[in-house]
PDB file of C-alpha atoms in Angstrom:
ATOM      1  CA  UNK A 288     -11.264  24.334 -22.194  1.00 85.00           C
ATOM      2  CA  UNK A 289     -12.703  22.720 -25.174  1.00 92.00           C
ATOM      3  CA  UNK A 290     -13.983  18.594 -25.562  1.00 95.00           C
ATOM      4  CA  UNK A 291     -12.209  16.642 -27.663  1.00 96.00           C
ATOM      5  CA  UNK A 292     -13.833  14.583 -30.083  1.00 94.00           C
ATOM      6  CA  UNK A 293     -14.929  10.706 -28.814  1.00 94.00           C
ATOM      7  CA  UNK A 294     -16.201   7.513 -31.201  1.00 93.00           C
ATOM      8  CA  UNK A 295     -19.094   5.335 -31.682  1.00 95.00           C
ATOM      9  CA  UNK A 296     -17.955   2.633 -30.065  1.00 96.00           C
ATOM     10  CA  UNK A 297     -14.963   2.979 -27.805  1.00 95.00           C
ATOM     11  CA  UNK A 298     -15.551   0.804 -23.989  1.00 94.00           C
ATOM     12  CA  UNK A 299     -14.231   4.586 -22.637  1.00 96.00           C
ATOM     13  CA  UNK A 300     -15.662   6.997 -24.465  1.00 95.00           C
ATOM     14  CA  UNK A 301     -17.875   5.533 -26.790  1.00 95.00           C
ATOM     15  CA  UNK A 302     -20.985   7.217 -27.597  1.00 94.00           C
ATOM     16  CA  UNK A 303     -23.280   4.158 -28.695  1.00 96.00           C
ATOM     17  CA  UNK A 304     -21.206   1.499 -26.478  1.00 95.00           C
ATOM     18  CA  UNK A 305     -24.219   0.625 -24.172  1.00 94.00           C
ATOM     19  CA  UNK A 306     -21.030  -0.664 -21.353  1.00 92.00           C
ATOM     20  CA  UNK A 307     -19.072   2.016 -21.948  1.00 93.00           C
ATOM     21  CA  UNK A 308     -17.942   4.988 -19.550  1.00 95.00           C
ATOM     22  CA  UNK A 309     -19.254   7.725 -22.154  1.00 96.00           C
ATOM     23  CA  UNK A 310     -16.139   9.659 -20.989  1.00 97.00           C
ATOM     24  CA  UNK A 311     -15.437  13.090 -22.182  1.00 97.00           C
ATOM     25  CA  UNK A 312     -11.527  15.076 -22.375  1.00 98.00           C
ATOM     26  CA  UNK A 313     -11.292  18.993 -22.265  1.00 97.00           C
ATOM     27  CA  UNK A 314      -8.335  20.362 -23.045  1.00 97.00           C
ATOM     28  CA  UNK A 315      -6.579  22.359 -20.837  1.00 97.00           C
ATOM     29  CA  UNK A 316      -4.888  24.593 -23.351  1.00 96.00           C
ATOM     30  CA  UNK A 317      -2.910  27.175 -20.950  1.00 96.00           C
ATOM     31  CA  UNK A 318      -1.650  23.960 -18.582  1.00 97.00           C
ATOM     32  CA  UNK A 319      -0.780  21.734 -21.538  1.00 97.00           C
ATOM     33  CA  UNK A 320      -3.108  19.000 -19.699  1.00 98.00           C
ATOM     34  CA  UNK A 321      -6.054  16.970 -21.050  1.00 98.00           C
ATOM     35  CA  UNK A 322      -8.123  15.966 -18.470  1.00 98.00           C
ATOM     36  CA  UNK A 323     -11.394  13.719 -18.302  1.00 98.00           C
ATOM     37  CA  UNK A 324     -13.556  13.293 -15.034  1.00 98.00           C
ATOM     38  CA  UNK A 325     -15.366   9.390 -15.033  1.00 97.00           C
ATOM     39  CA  UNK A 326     -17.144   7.271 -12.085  1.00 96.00           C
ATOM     40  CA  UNK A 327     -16.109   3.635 -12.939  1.00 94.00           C
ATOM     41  CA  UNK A 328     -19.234   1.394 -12.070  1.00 93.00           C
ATOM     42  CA  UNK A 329     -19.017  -1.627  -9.977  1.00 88.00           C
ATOM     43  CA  UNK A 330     -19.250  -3.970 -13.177  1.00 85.00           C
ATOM     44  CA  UNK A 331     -15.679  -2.838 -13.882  1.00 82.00           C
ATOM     45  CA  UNK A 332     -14.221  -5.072 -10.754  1.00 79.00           C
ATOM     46  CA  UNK A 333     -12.885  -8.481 -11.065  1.00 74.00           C
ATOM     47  CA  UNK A 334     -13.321 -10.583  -7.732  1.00 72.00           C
ATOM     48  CA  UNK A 335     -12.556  -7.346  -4.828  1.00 86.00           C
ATOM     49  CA  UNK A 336     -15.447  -5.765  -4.711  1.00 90.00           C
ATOM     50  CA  UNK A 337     -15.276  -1.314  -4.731  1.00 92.00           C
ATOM     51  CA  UNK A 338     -11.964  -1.829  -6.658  1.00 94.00           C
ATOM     52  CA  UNK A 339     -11.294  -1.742 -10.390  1.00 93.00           C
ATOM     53  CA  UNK A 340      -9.613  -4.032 -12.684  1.00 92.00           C
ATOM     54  CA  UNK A 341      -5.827  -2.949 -13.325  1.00 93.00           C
ATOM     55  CA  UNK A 342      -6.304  -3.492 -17.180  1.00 94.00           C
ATOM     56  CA  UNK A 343      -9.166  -0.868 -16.963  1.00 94.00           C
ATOM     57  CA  UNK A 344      -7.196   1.136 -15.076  1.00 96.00           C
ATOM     58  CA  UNK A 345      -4.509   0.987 -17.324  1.00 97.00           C
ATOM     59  CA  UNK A 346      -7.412   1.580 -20.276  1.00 97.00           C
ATOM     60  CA  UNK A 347      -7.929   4.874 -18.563  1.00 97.00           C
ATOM     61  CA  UNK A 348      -4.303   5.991 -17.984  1.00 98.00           C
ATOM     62  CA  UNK A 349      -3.250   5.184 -21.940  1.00 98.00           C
ATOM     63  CA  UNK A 350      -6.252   6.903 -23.513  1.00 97.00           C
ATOM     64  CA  UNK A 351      -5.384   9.345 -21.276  1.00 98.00           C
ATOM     65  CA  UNK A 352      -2.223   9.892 -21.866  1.00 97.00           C
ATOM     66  CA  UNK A 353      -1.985   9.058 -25.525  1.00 95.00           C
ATOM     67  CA  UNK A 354      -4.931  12.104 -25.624  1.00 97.00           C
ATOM     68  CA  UNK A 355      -2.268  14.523 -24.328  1.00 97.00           C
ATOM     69  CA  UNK A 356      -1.278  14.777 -27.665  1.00 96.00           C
ATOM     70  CA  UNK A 357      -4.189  16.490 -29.015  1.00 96.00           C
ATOM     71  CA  UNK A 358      -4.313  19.258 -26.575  1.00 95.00           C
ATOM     72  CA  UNK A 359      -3.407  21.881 -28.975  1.00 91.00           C
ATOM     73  CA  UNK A 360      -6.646  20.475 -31.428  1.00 92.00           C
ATOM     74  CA  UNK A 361      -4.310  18.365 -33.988  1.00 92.00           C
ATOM     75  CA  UNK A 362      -7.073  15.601 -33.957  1.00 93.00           C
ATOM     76  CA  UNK A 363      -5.666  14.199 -37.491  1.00 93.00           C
ATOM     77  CA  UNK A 364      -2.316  13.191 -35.369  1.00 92.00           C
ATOM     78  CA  UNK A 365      -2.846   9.980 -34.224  1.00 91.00           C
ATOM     79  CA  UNK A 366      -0.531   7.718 -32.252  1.00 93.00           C
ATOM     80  CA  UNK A 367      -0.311   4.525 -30.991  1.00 94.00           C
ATOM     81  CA  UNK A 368       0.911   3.031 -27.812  1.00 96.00           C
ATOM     82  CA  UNK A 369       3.989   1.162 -28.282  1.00 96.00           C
ATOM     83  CA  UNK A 370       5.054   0.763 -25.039  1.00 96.00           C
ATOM     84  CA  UNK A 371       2.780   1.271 -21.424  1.00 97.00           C
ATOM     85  CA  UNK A 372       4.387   1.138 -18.314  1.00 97.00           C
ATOM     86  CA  UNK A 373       1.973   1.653 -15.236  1.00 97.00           C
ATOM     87  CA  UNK A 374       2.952   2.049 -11.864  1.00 96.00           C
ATOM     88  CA  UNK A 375      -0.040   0.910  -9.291  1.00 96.00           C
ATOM     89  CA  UNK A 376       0.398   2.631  -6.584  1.00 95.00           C
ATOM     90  CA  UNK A 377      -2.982   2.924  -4.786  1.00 94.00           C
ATOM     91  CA  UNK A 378      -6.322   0.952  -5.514  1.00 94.00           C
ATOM     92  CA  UNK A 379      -8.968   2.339  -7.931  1.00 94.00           C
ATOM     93  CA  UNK A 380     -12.261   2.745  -6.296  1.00 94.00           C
ATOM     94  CA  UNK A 381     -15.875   1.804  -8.324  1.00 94.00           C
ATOM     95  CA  UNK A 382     -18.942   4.271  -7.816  1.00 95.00           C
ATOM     96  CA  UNK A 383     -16.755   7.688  -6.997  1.00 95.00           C
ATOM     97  CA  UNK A 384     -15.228  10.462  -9.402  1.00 97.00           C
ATOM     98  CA  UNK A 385     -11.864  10.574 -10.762  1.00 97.00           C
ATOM     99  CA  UNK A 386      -9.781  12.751 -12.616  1.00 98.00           C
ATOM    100  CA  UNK A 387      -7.757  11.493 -14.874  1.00 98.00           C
ATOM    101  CA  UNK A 388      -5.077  13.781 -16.364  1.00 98.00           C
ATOM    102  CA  UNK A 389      -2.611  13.274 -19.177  1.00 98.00           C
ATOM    103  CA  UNK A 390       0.374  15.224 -20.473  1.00 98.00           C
ATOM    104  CA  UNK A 391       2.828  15.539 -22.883  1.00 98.00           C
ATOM    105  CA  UNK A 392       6.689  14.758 -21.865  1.00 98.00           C
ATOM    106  CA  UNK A 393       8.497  15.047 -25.375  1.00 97.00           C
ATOM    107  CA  UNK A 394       6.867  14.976 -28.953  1.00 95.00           C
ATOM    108  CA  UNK A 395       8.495  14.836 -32.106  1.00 94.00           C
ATOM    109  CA  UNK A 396       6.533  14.120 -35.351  1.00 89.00           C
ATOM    110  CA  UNK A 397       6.590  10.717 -35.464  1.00 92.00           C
ATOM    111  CA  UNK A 398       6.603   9.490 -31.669  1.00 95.00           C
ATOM    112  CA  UNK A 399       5.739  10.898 -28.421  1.00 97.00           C
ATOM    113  CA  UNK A 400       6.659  10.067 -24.712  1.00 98.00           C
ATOM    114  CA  UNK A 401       3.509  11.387 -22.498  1.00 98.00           C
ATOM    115  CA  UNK A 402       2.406  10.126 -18.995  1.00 98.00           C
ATOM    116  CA  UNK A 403      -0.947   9.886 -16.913  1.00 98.00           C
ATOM    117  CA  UNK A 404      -2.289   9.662 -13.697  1.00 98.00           C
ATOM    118  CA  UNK A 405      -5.780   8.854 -11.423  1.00 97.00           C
ATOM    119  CA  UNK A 406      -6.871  10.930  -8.779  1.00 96.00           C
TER     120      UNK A 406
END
């Protein structure tokens, strides 16, 4: 699996963002998967303490998911989220790993429908 690359100053996986999560995606090449492992810190809850905020959550599944795209190392093709549906099913836990994993569901060369998901 190889990293893909991550910014400056990105709140997920910037390098120099001194709140950030500093995450990291490999691609997993031979199961058309990116995936990224993170511990959200306790800062990241709003009011219910051990759970994260749903719009970080939903931070985490779009990167994610919008990453999927990359998995064959095409980091020139860049995308933007036009539309984000996310489906809460259980609560996030603070201060314990996750995997997050993204993949791609249909791609054409100008749009691309991909999904993600928290474990």
């Amino acid at each position: 699996m190889n990293k893909q690359p991550t910014s400056r100053t990105c709140i997920l996986c910037g390098r120099e963002n001194s709140i950030g999560l500093k995450m990291k995606w490999l691609n997993d090449v031979e199961a058309q998967m990116v995936i990224s492992r993170v511990v959200i810190p306790a800062p990241f809850n709003n009011g219910y303490p051990g759970l994260t905020h749903g719009g970080m959550v939903a931070a985490l599944l779009d990167e994610t998911a919008i990453r999927a795209i990359w998995i064959n190392g095409d980091y020139d093709n860049v995308m933007a989220t036009k539309d984000l549906q996310v489906n809460y099913r259980h609560p996030t836990p603070t201060n314990i790993e996750l995997t997050v994993t993204g993949w791609v569901i249909e791609e054409t060369a100008t749009k691309a429908v991909v999904a993600s998901i928290i474990q």
